[in-house]
Coordinates of C-alpha atoms in Angstrom, one line a residue:
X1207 CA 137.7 142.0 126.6
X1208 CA 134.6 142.4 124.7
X1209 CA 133.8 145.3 122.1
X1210 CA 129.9 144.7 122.7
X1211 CA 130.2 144.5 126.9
X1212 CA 131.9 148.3 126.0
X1213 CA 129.0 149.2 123.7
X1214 CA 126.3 148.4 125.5
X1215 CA 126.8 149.8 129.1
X1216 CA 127.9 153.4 126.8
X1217 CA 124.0 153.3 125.4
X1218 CA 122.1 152.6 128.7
X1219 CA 124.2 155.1 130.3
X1220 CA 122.9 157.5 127.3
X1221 CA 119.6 156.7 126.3
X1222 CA 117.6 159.1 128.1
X1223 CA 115.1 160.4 125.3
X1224 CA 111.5 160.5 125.9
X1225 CA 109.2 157.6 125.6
X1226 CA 108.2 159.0 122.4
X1227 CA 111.2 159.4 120.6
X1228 CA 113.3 157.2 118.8
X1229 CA 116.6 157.1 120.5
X1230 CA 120.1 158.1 117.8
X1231 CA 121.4 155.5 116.1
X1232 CA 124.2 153.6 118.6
X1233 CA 127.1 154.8 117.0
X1234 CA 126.0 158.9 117.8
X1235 CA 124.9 158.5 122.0
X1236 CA 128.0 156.2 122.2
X1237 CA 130.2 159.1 121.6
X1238 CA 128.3 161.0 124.0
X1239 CA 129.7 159.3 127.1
X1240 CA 132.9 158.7 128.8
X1241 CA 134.4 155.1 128.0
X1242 CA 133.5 152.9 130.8
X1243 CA 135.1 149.2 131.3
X1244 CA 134.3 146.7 128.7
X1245 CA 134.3 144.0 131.6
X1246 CA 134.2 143.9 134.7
X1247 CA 135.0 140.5 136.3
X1248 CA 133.4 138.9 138.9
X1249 CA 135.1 136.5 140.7
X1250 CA 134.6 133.1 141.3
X1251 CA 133.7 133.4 145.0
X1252 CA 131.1 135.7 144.2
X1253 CA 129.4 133.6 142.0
X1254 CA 129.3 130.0 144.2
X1255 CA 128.0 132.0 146.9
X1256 CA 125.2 133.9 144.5
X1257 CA 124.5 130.3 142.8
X1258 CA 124.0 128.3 146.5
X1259 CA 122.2 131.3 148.0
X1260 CA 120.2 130.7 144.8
X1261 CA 119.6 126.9 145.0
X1262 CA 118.9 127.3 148.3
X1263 CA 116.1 129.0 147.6
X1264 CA 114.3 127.7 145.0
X1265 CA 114.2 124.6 147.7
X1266 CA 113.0 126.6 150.1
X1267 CA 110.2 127.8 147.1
X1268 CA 109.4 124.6 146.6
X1269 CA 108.5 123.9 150.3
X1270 CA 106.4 126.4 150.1
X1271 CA 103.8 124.5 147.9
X1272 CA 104.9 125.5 144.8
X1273 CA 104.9 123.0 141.9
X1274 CA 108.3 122.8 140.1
X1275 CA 111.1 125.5 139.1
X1276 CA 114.4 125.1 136.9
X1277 CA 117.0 127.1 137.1
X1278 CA 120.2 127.7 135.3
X1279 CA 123.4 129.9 136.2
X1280 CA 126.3 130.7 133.5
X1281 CA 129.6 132.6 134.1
X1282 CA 131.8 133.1 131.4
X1283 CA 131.5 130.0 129.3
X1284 CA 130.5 128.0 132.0
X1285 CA 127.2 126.6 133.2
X1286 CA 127.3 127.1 137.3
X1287 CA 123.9 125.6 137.9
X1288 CA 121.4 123.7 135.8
X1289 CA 119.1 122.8 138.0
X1290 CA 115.6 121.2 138.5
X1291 CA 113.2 121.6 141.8
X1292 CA 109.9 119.6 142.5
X1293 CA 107.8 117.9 140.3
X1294 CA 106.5 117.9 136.7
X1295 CA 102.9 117.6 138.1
X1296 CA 99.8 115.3 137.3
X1297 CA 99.4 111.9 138.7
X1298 CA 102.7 110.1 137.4
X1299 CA 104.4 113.5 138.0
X1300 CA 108.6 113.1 138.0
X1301 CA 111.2 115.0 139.7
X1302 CA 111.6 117.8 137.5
X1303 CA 115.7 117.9 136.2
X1304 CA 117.7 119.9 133.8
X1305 CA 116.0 118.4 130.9
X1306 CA 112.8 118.8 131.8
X1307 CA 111.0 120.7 129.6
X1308 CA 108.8 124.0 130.0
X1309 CA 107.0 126.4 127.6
X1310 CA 109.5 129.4 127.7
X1311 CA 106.7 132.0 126.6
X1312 CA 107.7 135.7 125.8
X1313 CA 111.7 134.2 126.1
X1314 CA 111.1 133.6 122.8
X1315 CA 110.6 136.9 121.3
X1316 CA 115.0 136.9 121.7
X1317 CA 115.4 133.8 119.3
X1318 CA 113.0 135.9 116.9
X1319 CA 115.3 139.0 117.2
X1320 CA 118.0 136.6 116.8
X1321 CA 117.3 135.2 113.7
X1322 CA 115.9 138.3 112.4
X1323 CA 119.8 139.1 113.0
X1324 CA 121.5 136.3 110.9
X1325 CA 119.5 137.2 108.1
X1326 CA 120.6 140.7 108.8
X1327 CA 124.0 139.4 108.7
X1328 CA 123.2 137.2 105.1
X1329 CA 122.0 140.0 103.4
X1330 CA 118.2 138.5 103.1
X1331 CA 116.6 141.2 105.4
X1332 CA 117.5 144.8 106.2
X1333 CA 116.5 146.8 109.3
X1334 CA 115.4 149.3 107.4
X1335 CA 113.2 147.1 104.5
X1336 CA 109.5 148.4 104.8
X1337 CA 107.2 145.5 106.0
X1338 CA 104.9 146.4 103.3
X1339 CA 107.8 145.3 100.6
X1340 CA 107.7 141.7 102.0
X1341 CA 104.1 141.8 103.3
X1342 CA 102.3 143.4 100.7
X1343 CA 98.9 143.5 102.5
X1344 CA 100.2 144.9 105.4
X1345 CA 98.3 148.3 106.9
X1346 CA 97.0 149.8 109.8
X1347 CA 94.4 152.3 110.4
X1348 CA 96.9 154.7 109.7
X1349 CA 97.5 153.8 106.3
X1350 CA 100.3 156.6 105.1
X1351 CA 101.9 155.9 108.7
X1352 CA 102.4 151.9 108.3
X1353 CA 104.3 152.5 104.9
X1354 CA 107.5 153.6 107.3
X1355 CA 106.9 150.9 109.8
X1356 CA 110.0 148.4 109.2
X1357 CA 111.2 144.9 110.1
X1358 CA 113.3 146.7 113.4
X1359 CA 109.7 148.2 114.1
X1360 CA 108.1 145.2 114.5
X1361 CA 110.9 143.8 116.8
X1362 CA 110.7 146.9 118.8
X1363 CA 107.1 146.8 119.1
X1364 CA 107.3 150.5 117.8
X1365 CA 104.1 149.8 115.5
X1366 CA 102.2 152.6 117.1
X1367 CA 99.5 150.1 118.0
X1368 CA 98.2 150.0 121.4
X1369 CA 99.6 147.2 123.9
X1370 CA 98.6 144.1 123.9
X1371 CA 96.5 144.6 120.4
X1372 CA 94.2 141.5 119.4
X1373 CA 95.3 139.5 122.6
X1374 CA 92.1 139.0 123.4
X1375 CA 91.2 137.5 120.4
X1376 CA 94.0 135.2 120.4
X1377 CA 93.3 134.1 123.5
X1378 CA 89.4 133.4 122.4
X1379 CA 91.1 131.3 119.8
X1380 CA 90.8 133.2 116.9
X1381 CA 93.5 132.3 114.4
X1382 CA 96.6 134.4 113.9
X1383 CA 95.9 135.0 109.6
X1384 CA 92.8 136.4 110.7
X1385 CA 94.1 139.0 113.3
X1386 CA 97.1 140.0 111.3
X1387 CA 94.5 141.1 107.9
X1388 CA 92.3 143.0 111.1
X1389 CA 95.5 145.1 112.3
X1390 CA 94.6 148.0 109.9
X1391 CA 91.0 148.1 111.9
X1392 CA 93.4 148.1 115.1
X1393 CA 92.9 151.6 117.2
X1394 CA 96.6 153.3 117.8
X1395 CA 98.7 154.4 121.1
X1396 CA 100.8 157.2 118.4
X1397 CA 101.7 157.5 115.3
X1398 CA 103.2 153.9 113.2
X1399 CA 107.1 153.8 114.5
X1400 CA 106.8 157.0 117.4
X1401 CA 106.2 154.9 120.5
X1402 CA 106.3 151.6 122.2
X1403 CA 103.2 149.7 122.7
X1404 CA 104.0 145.8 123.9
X1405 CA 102.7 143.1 121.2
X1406 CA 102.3 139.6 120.6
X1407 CA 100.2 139.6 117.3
X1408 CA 102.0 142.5 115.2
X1409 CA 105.4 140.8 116.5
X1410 CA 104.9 138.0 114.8
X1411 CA 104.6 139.4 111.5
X1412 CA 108.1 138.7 111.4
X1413 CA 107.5 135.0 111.1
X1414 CA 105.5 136.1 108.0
X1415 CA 108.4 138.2 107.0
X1416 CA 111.1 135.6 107.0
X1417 CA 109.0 133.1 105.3
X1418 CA 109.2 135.9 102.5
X1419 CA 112.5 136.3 102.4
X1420 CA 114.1 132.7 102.7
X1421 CA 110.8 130.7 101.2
X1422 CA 111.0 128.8 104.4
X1423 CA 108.9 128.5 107.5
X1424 CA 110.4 130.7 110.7
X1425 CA 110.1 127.9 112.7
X1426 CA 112.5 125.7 110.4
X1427 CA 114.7 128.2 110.1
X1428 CA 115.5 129.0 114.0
X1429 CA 115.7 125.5 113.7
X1430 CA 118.6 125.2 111.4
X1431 CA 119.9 128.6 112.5
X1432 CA 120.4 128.2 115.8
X1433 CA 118.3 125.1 118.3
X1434 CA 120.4 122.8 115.9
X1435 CA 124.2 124.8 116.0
X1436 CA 124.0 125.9 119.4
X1437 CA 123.5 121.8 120.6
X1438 CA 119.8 122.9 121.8
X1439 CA 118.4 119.3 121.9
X1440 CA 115.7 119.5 123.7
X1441 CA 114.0 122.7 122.6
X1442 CA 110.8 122.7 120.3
X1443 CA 108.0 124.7 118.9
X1444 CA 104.4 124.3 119.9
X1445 CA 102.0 121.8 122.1
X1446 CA 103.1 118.6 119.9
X1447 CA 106.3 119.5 120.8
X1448 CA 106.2 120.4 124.4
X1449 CA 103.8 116.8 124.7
X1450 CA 106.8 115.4 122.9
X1451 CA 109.1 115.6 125.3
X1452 CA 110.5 113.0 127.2
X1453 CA 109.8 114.9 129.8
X1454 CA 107.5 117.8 130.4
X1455 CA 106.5 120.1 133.0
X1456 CA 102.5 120.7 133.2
X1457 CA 101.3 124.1 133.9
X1458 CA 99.3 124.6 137.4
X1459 CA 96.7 127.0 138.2
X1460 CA 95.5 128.1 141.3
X1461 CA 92.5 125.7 143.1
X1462 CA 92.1 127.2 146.3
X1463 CA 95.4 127.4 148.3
X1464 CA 97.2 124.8 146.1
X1465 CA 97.5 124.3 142.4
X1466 CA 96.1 121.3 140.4
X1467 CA 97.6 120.6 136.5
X1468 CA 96.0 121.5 133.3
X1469 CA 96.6 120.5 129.8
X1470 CA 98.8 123.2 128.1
X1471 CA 96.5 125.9 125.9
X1472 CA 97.3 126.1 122.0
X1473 CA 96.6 129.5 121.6
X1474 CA 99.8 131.4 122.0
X1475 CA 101.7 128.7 120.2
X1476 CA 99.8 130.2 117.0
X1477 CA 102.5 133.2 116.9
X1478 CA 105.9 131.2 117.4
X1479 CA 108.0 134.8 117.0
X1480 CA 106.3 135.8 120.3
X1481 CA 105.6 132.8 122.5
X1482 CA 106.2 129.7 120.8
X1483 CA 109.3 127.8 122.3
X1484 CA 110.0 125.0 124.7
X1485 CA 112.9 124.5 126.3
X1486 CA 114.9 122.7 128.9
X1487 CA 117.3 124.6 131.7
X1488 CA 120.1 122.9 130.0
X1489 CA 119.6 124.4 126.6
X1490 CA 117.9 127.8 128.3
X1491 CA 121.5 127.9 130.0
X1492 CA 123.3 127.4 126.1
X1493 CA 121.1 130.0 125.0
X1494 CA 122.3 132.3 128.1
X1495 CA 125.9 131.6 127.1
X1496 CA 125.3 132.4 122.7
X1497 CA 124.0 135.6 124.0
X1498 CA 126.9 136.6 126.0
X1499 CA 128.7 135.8 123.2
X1500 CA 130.4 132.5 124.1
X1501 CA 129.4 131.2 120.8
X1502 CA 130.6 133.4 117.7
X1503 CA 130.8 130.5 115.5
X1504 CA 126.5 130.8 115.7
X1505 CA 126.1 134.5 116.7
X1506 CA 129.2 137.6 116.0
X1507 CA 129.9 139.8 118.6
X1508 CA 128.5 142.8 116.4
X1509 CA 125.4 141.2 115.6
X1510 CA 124.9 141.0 119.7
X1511 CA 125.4 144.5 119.8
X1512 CA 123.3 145.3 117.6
X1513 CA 120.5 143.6 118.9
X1514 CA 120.9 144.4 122.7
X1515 CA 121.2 147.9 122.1
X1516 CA 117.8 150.1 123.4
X1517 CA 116.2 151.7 121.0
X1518 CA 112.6 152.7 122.7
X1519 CA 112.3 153.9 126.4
X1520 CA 109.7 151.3 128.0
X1521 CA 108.7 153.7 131.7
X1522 CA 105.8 151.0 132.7
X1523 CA 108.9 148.5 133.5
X1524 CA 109.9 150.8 135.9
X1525 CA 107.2 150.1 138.4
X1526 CA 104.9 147.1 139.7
X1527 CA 107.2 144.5 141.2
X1528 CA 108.9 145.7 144.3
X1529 CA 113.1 144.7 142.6
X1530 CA 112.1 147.2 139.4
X1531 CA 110.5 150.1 141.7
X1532 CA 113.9 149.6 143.6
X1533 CA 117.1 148.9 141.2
X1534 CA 115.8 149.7 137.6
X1535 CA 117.2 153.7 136.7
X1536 CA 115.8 153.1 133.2
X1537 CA 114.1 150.9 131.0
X1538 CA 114.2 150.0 127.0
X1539 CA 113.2 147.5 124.4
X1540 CA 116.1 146.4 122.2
X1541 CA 115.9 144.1 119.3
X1542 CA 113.2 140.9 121.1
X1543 CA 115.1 141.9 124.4
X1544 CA 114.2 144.6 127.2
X1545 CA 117.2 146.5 128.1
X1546 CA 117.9 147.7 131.9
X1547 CA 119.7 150.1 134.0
X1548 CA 120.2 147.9 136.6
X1549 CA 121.5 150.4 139.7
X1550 CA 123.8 151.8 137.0
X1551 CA 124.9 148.5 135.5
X1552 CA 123.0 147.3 132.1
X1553 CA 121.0 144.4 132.2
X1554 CA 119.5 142.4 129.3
X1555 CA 116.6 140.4 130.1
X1556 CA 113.0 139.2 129.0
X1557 CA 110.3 137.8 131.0
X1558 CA 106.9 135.6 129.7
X1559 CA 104.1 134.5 131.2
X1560 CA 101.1 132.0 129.6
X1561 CA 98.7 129.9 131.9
X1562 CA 100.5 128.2 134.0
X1563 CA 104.3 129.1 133.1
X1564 CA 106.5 131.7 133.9
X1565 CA 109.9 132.5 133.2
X1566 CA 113.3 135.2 133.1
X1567 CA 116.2 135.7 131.9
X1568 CA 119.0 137.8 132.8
X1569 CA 122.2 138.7 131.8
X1570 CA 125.1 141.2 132.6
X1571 CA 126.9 141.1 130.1
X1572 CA 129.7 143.6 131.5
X1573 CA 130.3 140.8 134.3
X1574 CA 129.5 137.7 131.8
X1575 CA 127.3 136.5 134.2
X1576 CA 123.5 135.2 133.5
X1577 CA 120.5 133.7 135.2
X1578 CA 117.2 132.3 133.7
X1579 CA 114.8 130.8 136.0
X1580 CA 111.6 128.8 134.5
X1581 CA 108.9 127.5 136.3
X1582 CA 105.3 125.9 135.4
X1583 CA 102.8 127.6 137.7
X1584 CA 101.6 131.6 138.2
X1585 CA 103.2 131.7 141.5
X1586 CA 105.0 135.0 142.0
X1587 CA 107.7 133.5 144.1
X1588 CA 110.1 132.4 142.2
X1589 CA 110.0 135.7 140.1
X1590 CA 112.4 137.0 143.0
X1591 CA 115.2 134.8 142.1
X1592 CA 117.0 136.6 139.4
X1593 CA 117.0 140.1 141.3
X1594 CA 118.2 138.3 144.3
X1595 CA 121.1 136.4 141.8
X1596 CA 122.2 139.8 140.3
X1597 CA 122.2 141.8 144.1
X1598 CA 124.6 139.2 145.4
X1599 CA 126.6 139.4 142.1
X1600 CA 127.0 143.1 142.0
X1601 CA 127.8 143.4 145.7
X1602 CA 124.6 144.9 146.5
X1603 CA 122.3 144.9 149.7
X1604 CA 120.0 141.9 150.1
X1605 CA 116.5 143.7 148.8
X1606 CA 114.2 140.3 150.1
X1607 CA 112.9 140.0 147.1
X1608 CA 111.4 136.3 147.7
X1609 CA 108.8 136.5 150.5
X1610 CA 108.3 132.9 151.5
X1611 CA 106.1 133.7 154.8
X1612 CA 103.6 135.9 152.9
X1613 CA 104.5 135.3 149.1
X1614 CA 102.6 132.9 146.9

């Protein structure tokens, strides 16, 4: 049994403040509830029917014109599926496999909260420092107000900035340096640390921040801190990397009824916190595993906790794709991972989306199961994967989340 399985289901079944309000530290709504299970096993027969129903349909996806998906499935410390469907794309395109590569997007806001952790645990950072200690130009328009912003701030996307802030711009190609010195011109959702407000820009000031505290580049040090320990072979930072790979899947856009390839765009690899990984199924399935804690040589147990616990209530999750409207009870931003009440069972998970990717993952950690699912077009298909995975799972009723006669 595991102490942060038991911790986690007692704060989604207690974090219930408003949208506006920081929720108590764990240790204070944790006493608030009744123990529940720290596991709850599934069984094995559960799982090799929820893993064939699964790679039964991603083929049936992929018969339905769309380009290529991967797919992954861990149960305890065990990888049940790591999968590749169709083709990379482009004219020499190859059967996509496990170790075919894909950019993993907002997935990657978890290694920043990760590593944000281990220096946590080293001593190097605290939740709690100021970003202005490290980051001495730091301010927003509300320049009192951004002096009690911290690092957990930033990882929570408390900042008080509106969502989405300097997207835009980013996406025009405007480099990241320049957008972070405009934040203090940036208009503001709430006061700096009283609400959520989704970011890609502000995020990644903790790339800036670890450079500041370790004299080393943040994409060196998730390097050393955790692709390298965790066996992650084939994952990489950035277009040279993704190009890198021995094998890569190109993102598709929509050209009338079909998709057709395009080169990769640069412009969200310029804030690696936020959206600059690729990865493989293989090491997306490794990555799965760490997280549920089947790796406490790289990440403890309490550090996992920590940063899976919600600490902002997120309502907009709650509606827009027809599984959310249905099973999510509540929703939350953790540490670089969304937090879910699943139909009364806690679910950590992050999606990400750039031009022509898309990916999720999920995990329960009371039933040590997990899913991710990439794939490298916009489709909206294989986005009902993972709901369908965690339906069979917990025993639920099939919600036909994957239309394949109407969906695209």
């Amino acid at each position: 049994m595991r102490p942060r399985k038991l911790l986690l289901s007692l704060l989604i079944a207690t974090a219930t403040l408003p949208a506006l309000a920081t929720p108590p530290a764990p240790q204070a709504a944790a006493s608030l509830s009744t123990p529940a299970p720290s596991t709850i096993p599934v069984d094995e027969a559960t799982v090799a029917k929820a893993t064939a129903d699964i790679d039964a349909l991603a083929q049936a996806i992929i018969g339905r014109g769309v380009p290529g998906v991967a797919v992954a499935v861990v149960h305890g410390d065990h990888t049940r599926l790591a999968k590749g469907y169709g083709r990379t794309g482009g004219a020499n395109g190859e059967r996509i496999d496990d170790r075919t590569v894909f950019r993993i997007a907002s997935l990657s806001k978890g290694f920043a909260g990760t590593l944000a952790g281990l220096l946590v645990e080293d001593g190097a950072l605290r939740w709690d420092m100021p970003l202005d200690q490290q980051l001495p130009t730091f301010q927003l328009a509300d320049a009192a107000g951004s002096t009690r912003l911290t690092v957990r701030d930033a990882l929570a996307h408390r900042m008080g900035l509106k969502y989405h802030t300097y997207d835009r711009d980013l996406e025009g190609d405007t480099p990241y340096p320049l957008l972070a010195a405009r934040l203090n011109q940036a208009p503001l959702l709430c006061a700096p640390g009283e609400c959520f407000g989704y970011q890609n820009v502000a995020f990644s000031l903790i790339g800036d921040v670890v450079f500041a505290v370790t004299g080393d580049f943040y994409t060196r040090q998730v390097e050393l801190r955790l692709f390298a320990p965790l066996g992650m072979e084939d994952t990489t930072f950035g277009r040279d990397g993704l190009e890198g790979s021995a094998r890569w899947a190109r993102p598709h856009v929509r050209a009338g009824r079909g998709w057709t390839p395009v080169r990769p765009r640069e412009n969200y690899y310029r804030v690696p916190p936020a959206a600059g990984i690729n990865a493989s199924i293989h090491d997306m399935a490794i990555w799965a595993k760490a997280q549920l804690g089947h790796h406490p040589e790289v990440l403890s147990t309490a550090m996992l906790d920590d940063l899976h616990a919600p600490l902002v209530r997120t309502p907009d999750q709650l509606s827009g794709s027809p599984w959310r409207r249905t099973r999510l009870r509540n929703a939350h931003y953790g540490t670089g991972w969304r937090v879910f009440d699943y139909d009364g069972e806690p679910l950590v998970y992050h999606a990400g989306a750039v031009q022509g990717y898309r990916g999720m993952i999920g995990l329960l950690p009371r039933r040590d199961v997990g899913i991710v699912v990439l794939w490298n077009s916009e489709s909206a298909l294989p986005s009902g994967l993972m709901p369908t995975f965690l339906d069979t799972v917990l025993g639920k009723p099939d919600g036909k989340w994957v239309d394949l006669v109407n969906g695209r």
